[in-house]
């Protein structure tokens, strides 16, 4: 008998469970949450902070590489030739040879007329003096260092070799034997 | 949206929470990015190297101490041919003629693919400095007449720089560099 009594708690009728938990609460939204009737929230948070970080990085990069005056001071009258096997530009005095004028960093340093009229190679005194002064100034600014002796020539594609040779020779005599010719980069042919 | 929540706002007091207006800020940043991208100057400028060989007073170094290395002389004096001359000092080792066939690709783009190909072959056959550990480069000297146009000079220098070899910059940093060092003869 006592054994039957002990087991009687297992013999309960089966019934469909109803809403019982917190059913007495008068708040509707709490009831909804409790019985699971709220559904998944449709609202989404867009992660704006990483997006702003990304934009700030782009702005900083573009500002750092921004140049208000253009990348390199190229004379408007100079049309450069194009080459494929090239090096990146370097910081060096810039000698431009336009139709008849020779400019060093934008300053007039002589003309090509004398060379063309005499039809022989010669030293250009104005150019020589300016380059020599630049070399002296570089030595004063960088004491104990050896000048790399690099000068960049910006030469129009139609200028004759005689003029180029004269400028080349003048630069070499002024202490700039390593000449780089400025060119437009051409894509590598595969 | 982003905001500053400092609590409070209960008991009838004015709430201290603030919303930061991020949308106008993002609009401003996008405008700034667009402006900077539009005004950016993407440089296509580069340089091509050449040393100067200038006539001058003789050097102090005695001539017998100078090691005579083979060097390639490229002569562009004629209208029809380039001459490739291998010299050891003043001794001519080998001479090759290459037909002068310019390939024009626009007003200022001149190229000599035949010359570049021949120089590549010549370096493969006669080049002295090939190993990546070799710090010296083979020497090429360009001779032109006085009437040659600058764009042709650049095209020939470009052709001379076509053969490439490995060069060890130290620390396992091996890169491809032009096999020749070009000297522009001013005389």
PDB file of C-alpha atoms in Angstrom, chain A residues 6-7 34 37 62 66 122 131-132 137 155 161 163 180:
ATOM      1  CA  UNK A   6       4.848   6.459  -3.142  1.00  0.00           C
ATOM      2  CA  UNK A   7       4.302   5.886  -6.877  1.00  0.00           C
ATOM      3  CA  UNK A  34       7.981  35.699 -21.585  1.00  0.00           C
ATOM      4  CA  UNK A  37       5.631  35.966 -28.983  1.00  0.00           C
ATOM      5  CA  UNK A  62      45.232  61.544 -49.846  1.00  0.00           C
ATOM      6  CA  UNK A  66      48.271  65.942 -52.129  1.00  0.00           C
ATOM      7  CA  UNK A 122      80.453  74.532 -75.935  1.00  0.00           C
ATOM      8  CA  UNK A 131      75.176  74.526 -61.005  1.00  0.00           C
ATOM      9  CA  UNK A 132      78.510  75.246 -59.351  1.00  0.00           C
ATOM     10  CA  UNK A 137      75.478  75.375 -51.283  1.00  0.00           C
ATOM     11  CA  UNK A 155      64.655  67.949 -72.552  1.00  0.00           C
ATOM     12  CA  UNK A 161      71.990  66.016 -79.636  1.00  0.00           C
ATOM     13  CA  UNK A 163      72.504  70.954 -77.391  1.00  0.00           C
ATOM     14  CA  UNK A 180      69.324  61.503 -65.479  1.00  0.00           C
TER      15      UNK A 180
END
